[in-house]
Short mmCIF file of C-alpha atoms in Angstrom, two decimals:
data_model
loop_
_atom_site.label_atom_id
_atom_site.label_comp_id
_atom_site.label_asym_id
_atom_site.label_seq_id
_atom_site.Cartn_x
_atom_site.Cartn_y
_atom_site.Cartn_z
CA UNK A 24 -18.17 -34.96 1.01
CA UNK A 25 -18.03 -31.99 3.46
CA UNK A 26 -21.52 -31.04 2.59
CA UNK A 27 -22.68 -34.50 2.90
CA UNK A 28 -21.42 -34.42 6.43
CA UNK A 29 -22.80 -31.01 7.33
CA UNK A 30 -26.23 -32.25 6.46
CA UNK A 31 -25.67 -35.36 8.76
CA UNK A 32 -24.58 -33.16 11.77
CA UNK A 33 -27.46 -30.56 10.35
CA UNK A 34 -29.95 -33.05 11.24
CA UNK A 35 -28.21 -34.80 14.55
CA UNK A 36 -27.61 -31.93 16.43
CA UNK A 37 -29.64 -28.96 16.75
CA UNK A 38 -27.10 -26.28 18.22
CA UNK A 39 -24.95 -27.27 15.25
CA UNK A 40 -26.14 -24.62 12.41
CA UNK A 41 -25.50 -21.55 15.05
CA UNK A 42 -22.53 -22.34 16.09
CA UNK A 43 -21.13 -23.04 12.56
CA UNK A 44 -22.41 -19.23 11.58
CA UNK A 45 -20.80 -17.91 14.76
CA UNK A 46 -17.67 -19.77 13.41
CA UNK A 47 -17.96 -18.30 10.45
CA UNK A 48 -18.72 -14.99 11.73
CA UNK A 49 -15.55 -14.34 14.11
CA UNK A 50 -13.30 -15.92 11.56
CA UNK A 51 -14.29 -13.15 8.75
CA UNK A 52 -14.00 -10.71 11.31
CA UNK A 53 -10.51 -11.78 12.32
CA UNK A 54 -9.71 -12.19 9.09
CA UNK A 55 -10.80 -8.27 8.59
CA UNK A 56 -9.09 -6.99 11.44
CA UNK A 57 -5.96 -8.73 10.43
CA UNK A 58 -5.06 -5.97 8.14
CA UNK A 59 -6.43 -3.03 9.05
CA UNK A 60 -4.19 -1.39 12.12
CA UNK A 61 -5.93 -0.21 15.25
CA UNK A 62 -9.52 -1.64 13.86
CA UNK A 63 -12.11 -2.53 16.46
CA UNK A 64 -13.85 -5.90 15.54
CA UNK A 65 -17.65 -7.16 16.80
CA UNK A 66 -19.94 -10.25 16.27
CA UNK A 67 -23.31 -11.00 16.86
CA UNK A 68 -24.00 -7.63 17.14
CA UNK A 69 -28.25 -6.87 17.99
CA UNK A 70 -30.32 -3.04 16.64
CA UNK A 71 -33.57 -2.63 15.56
CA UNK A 72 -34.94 -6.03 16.29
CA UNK A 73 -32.35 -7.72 14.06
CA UNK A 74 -28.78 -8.62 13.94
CA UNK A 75 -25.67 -7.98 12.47
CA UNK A 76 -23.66 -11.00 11.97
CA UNK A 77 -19.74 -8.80 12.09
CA UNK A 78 -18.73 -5.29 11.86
CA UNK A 79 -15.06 -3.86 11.66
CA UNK A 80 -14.65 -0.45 12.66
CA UNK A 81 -11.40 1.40 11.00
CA UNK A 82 -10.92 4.97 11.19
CA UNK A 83 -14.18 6.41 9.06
CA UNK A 84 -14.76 3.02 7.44
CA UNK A 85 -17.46 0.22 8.54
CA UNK A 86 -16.77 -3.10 7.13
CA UNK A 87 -20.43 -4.56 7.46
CA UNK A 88 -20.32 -8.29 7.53
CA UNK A 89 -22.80 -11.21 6.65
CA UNK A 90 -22.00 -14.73 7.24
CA UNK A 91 -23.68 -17.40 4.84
CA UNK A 92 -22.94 -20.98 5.62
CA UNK A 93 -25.46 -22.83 2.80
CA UNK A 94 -23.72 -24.20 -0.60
CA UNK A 95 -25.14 -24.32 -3.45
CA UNK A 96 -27.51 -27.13 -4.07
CA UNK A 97 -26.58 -30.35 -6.53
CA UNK A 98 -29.72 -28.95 -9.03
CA UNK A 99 -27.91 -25.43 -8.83
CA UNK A 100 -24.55 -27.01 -9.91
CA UNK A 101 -26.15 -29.36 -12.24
CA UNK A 102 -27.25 -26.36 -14.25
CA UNK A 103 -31.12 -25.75 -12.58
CA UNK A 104 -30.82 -21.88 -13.53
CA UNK A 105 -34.45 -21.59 -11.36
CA UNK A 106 -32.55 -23.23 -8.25
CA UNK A 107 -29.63 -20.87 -8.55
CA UNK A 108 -31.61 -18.03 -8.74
CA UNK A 109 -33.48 -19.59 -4.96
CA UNK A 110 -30.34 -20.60 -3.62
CA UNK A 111 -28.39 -17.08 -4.43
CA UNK A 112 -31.57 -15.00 -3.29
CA UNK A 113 -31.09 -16.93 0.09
CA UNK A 114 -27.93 -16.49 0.67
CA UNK A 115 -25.64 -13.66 -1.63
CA UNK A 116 -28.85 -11.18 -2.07
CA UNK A 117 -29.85 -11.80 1.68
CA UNK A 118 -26.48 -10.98 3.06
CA UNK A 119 -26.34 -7.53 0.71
CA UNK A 120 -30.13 -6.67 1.74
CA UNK A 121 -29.16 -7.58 5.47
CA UNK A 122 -25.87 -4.98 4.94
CA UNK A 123 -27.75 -2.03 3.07
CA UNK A 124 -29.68 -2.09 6.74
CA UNK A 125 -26.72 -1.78 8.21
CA UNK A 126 -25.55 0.28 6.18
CA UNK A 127 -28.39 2.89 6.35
CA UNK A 128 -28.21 2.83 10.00
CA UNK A 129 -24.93 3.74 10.50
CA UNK A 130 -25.01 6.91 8.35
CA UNK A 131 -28.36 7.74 9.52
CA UNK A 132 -28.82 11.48 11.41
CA UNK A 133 -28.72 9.71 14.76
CA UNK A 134 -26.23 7.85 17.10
CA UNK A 135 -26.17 3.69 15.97
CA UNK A 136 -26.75 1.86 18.96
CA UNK A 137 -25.68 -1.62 19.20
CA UNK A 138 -26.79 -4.65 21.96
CA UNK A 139 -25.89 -7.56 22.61
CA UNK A 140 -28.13 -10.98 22.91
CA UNK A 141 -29.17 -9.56 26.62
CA UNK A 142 -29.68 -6.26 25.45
CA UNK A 143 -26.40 -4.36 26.81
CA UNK A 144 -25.51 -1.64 25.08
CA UNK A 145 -21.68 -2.75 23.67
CA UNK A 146 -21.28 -0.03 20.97
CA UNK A 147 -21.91 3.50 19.85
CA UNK A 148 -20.97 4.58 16.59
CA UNK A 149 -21.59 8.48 16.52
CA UNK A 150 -23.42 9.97 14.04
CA UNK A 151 -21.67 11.45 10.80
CA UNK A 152 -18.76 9.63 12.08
CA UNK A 153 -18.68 6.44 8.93
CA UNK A 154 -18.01 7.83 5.54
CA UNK A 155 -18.37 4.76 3.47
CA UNK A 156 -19.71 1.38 4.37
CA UNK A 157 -18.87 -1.54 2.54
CA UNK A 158 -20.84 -5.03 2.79
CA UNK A 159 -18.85 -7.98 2.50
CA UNK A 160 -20.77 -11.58 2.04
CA UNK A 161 -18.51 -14.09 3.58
CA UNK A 162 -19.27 -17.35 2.34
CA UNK A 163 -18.71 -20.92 4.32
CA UNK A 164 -18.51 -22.28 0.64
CA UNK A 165 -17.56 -21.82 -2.72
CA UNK A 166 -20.52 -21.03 -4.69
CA UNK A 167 -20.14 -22.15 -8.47
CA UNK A 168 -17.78 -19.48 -9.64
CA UNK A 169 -21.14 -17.57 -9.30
CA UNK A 170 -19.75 -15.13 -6.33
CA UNK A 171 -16.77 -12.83 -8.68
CA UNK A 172 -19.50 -11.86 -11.25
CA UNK A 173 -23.05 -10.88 -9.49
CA UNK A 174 -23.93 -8.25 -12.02
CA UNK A 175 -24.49 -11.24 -14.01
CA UNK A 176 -27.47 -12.24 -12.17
CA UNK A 177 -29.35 -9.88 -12.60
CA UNK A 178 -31.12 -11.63 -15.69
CA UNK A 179 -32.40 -13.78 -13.05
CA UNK A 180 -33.98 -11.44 -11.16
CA UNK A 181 -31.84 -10.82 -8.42
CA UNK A 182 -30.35 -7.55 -7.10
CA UNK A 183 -32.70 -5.19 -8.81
CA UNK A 184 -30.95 -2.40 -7.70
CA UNK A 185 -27.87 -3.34 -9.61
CA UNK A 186 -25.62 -2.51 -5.83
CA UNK A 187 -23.65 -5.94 -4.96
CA UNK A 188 -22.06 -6.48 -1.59
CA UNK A 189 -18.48 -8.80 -1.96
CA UNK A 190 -18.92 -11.54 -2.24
CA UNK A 191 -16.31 -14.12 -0.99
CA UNK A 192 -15.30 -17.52 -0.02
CA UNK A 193 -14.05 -17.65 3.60
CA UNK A 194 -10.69 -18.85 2.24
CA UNK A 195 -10.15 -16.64 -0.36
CA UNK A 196 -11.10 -13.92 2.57
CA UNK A 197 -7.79 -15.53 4.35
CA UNK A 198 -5.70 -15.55 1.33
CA UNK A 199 -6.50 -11.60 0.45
CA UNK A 200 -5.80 -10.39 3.83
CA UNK A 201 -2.92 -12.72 4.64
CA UNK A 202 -1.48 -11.35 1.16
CA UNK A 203 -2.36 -7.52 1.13
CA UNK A 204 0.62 -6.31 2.64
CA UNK A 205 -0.84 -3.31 4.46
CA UNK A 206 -4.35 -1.77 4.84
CA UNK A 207 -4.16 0.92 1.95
CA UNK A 208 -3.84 -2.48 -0.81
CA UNK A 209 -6.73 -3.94 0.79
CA UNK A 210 -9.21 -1.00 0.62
CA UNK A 211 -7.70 -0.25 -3.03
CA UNK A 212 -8.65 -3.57 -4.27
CA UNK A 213 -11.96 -3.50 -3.62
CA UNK A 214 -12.27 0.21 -4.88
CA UNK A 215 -10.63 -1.18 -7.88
CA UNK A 216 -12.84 -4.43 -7.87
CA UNK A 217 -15.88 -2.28 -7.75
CA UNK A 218 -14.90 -0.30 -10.81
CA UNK A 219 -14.88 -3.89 -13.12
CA UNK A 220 -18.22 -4.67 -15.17
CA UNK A 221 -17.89 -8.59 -13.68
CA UNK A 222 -20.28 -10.44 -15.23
CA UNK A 223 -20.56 -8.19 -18.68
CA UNK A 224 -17.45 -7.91 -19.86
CA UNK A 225 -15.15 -9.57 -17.89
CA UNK A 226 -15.77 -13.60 -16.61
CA UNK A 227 -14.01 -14.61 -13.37
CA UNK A 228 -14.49 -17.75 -11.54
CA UNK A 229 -12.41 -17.30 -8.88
CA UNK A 230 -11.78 -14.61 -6.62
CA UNK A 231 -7.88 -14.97 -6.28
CA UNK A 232 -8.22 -14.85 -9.52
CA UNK A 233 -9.16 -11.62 -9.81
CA UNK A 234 -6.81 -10.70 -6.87
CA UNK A 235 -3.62 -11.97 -8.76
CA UNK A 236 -4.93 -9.84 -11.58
CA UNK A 237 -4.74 -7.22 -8.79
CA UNK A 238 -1.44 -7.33 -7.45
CA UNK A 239 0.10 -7.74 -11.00
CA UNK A 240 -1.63 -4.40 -12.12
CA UNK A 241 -3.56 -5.79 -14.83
CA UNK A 242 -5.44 -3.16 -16.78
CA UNK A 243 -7.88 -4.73 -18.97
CA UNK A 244 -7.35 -2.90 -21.93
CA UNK A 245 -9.72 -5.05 -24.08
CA UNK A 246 -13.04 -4.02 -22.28
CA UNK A 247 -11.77 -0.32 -23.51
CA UNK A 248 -13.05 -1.11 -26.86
CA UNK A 249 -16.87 -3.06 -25.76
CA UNK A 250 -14.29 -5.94 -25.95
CA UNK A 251 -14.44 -9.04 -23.16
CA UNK A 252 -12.20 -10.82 -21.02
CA UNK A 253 -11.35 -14.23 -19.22
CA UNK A 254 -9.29 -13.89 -16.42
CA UNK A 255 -7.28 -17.25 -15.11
CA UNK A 256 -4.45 -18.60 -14.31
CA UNK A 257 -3.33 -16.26 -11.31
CA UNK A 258 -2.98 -18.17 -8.56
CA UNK A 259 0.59 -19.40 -9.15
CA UNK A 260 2.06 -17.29 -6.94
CA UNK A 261 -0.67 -18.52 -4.18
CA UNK A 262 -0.41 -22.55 -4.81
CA UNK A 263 3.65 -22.12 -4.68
CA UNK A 264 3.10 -20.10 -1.42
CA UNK A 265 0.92 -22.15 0.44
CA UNK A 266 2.56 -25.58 -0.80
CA UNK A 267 5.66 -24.03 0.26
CA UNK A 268 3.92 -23.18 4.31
CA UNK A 269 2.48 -26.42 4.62
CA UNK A 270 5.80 -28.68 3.62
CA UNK A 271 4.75 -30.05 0.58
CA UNK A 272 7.12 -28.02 -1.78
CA UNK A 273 9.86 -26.07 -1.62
CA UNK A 274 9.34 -22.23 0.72
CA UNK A 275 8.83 -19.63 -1.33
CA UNK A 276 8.08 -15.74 -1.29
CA UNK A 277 4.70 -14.55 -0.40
CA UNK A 278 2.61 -13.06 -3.61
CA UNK A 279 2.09 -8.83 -2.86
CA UNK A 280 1.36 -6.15 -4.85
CA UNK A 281 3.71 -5.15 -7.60
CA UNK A 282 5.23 -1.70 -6.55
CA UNK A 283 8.61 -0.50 -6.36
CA UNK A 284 11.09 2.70 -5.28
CA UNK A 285 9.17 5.38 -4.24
CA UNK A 286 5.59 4.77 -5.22
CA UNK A 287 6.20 1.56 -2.76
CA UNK A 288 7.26 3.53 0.30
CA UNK A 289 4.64 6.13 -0.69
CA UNK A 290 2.24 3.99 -0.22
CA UNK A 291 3.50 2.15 2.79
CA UNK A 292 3.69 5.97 4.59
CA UNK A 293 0.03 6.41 3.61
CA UNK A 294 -0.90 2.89 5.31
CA UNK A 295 1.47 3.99 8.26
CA UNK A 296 0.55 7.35 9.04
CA UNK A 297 -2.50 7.66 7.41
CA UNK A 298 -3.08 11.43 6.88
CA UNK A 299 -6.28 13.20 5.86
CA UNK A 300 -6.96 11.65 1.79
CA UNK A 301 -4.68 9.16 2.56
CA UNK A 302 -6.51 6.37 0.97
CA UNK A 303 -7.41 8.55 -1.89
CA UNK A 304 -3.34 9.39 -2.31
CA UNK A 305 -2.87 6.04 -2.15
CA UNK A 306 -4.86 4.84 -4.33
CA UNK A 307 -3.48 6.88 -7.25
CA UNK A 308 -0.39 4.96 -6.84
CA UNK A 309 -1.93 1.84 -6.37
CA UNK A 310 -3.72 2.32 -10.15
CA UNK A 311 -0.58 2.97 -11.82
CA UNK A 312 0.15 0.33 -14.49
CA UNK A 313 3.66 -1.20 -14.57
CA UNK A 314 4.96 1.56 -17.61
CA UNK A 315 3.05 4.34 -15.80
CA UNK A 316 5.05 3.37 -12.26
CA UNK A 317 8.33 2.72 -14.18
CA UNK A 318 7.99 6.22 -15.98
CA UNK A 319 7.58 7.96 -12.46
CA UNK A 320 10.59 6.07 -10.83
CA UNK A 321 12.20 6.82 -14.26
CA UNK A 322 11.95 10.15 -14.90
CA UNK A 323 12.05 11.72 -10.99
CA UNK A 324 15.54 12.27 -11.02
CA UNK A 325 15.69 14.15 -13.42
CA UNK A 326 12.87 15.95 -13.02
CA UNK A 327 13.17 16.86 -10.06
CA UNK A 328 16.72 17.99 -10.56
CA UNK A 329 15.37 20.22 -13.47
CA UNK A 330 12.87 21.77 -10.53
CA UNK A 331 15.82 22.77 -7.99
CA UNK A 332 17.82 24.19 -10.91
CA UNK A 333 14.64 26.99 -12.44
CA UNK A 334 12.94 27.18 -8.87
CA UNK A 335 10.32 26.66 -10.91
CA UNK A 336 7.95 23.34 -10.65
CA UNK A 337 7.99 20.90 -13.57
CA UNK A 338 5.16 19.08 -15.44
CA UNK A 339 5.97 16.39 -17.23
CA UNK A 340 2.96 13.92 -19.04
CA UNK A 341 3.03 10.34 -19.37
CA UNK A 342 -0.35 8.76 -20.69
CA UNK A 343 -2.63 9.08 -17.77
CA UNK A 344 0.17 10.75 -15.37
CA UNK A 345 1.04 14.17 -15.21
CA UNK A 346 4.48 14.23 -13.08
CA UNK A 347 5.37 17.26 -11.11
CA UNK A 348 8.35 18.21 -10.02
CA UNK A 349 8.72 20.69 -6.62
CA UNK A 350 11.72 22.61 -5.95
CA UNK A 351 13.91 21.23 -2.59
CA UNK A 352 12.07 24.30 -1.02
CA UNK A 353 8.64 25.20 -2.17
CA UNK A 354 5.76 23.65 0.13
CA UNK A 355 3.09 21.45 -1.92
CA UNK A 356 0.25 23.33 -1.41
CA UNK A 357 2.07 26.59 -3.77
CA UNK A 358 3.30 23.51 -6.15
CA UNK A 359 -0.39 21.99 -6.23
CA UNK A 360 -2.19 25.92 -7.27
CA UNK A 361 0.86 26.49 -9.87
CA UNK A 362 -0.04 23.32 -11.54
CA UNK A 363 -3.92 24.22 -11.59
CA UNK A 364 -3.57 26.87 -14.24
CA UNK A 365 -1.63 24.23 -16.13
CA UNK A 366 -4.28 22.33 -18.50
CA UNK A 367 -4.14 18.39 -18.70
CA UNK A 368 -6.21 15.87 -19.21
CA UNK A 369 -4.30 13.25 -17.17
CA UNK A 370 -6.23 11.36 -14.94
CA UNK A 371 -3.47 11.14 -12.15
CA UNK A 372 -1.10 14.23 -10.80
CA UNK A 373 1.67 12.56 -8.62
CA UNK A 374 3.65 15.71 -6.93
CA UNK A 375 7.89 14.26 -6.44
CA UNK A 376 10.45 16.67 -4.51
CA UNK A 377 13.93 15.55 -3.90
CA UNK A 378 14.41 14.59 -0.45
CA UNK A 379 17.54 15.42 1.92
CA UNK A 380 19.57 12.06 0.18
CA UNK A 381 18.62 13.96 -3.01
CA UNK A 382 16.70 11.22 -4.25
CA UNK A 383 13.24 11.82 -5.28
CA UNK A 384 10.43 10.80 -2.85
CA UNK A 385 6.58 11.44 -3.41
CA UNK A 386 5.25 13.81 -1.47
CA UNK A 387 1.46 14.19 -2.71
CA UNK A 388 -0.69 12.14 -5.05
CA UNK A 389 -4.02 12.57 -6.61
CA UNK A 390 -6.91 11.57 -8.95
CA UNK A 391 -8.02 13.95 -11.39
CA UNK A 392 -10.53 12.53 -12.80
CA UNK A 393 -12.53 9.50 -13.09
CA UNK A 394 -10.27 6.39 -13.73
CA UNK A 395 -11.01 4.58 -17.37
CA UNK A 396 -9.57 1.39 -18.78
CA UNK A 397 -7.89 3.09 -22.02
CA UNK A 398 -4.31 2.03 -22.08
CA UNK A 399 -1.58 4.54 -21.44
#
């Protein structure tokens, strides 16, 4: 019925499909901003004799956004695979082809220099000063379960060179950042979203979905093995939430990612203070599974304890984790080039030190090596 009565006010009043993208437009950006601290925020944004719909600016990272307000037509949901393939070429493939532009111009050799609709210069990013750009597709409407699992598409013709931007109903865009926590789970997830073959070997038709699967630090351990998965039912925790803020059930506690002890405030101090690497560190924390974090809040004590007692550091493995212990008084940096000439094939080294309550704390975290989907 709402589309119905788009496509009446589509056809009665002309100004009405620009301002419904502008809509669209600031609301993703707000949306963005909303949890990432100190970010700068722009719409309608004019270069090169075209325009970028949004952009978010936070600390190296450019958040490049492209509004699409079309659904999907009735043939497309009726199952007219040739009228899927037009309507997502119009709209998904569009937004990512719009995005790589923007993308390439901001980490070109050379100042990006943005106007607005008169031509006033409003923003200069300098050069060599974005490090990674991603491209989110923010969508006025749901399309088909179609969105989570791009890759898929590819059968049809669409995004031949197999790069994807995200994806993602306006809603579940609210929901995600409302829900993150902090700016260090929100960057993580779509690191970690990236590394999923969606559409091959995993099928997702929702995106909170997929970010319930998220915060309860699902591993996938069947694709491991060429095997598949269906991911549902995680959006519990969301329905409950929301029926609970708008008075139709009973309040309770908003969904976040599972962490706890020290690998929680860890992670919060990264998303704080933000240090050099400190998405990287954080990230390593933010991969653990639940036995891989319960092992490190586990086992710290003691090792640690071990540590102050030798003067000595101490390496403990857990599946993918290699602990390390630092005595009270070495500095991480001599703790980090001891472990070095210490072999180990753990994809994670997560550096603890007792702190002055003599409980341990992490101090440094890192990825080793490329993160797999082989159970611990």
């Amino acid at each position: 019925s709402a589309i119905l009565l788009e496509q009446r006010f589509m056809k009665g009043l002309s100004t009405f499909s620009r301002s419904r993208a502008k809509t669209l437009d600031h609301i993703a950006v707000d949306h963005v901003s909303s949890v990432l601290p100190d970010s700068r925020g722009y719409t309608n944004l004019h270069y090169q004799d075209t325009e970028l719909d949004g952009l978010v600016l936070f600390d190296n990272i450019a958040l490049v956004i492209e509004g699409k307000g079309s659904a999907l037509s009735t043939p497309a949901r009726r199952g007219d695979v040739r009228r899927l393939a037009s309507d997502i070429k119009d709209s998904v493939e569009e937004a990512w082809n719009q995005g790589a532009r923007a993308r390439s111009y901001l980490t070109a050799d050379a100042d990006a220099v943005f106007m607005d609709e008169r031509g006033k210069e409003v923003l200069r990013v300098a050069k060599g000063s974005i490090a990674r750009v991603i491209v989110i597709a923010s969508s006025l409407h749901e399309l088909g379960g179609h969105a989570p699992q791009l890759p898929k598409l590819r059968g049809l013709g669409l995004f031949p060179d197999g790069e994807y931007p995200w994806s993602v109903f306006i809603n579940d865009l609210r929901v995600i950042t409302e829900t993150a926590g902090n700016c260090a789970v929100f960057l993580h997830y779509l690191v970690w979203r990236a590394r999923l073959p969606l559409g091959d070997r995993i099928t997702v038709m929702d995106e909170l979905d997929l970010w319930g699967a998220y915060l309860l630090a699902h591993r996938f351990g069947a694709i491991a093995d060429d095997g598949h998965e269906l991911v549902g039912n995680c959006t519990t925790d969301f329905d409950d939430y929301y029926a609970g803020c708008a008075g139709d059930a009973p309040k309770a506690r908003k969904p976040e990612k599972f962490l706890k002890g020290s690998v929680k405030t860890f992670v919060q101090r990264m998303a704080r203070d933000r240090p050099f690497g400190w998405l990287e560190a954080a990230g390593v924390c933010l991969d653990l599974s639940v036995p891989e974090m319960s092992f490190v809040l586990a086992h710290g004590a003691q090792a640690t304890r071990l540590a102050n007692q030798s003067g000595r550091i101490d390496v403990t493995l857990c599946g993918r984790v290699r602990l390390i212990a630092i005595p009270r008084h070495q500095k991480p940096k001599a703790a980090m080039a001891a472990a070095t000439h210490i072999h180990s094939d753990a994809t994670f080294n997560i550096y603890i030190r007792s702190s002055s309550g003599r409980r341990p704390e992490i101090v440094l975290a890192e990825q080793a090596k490329p993160v797999t989907f082989d159970l611990s």
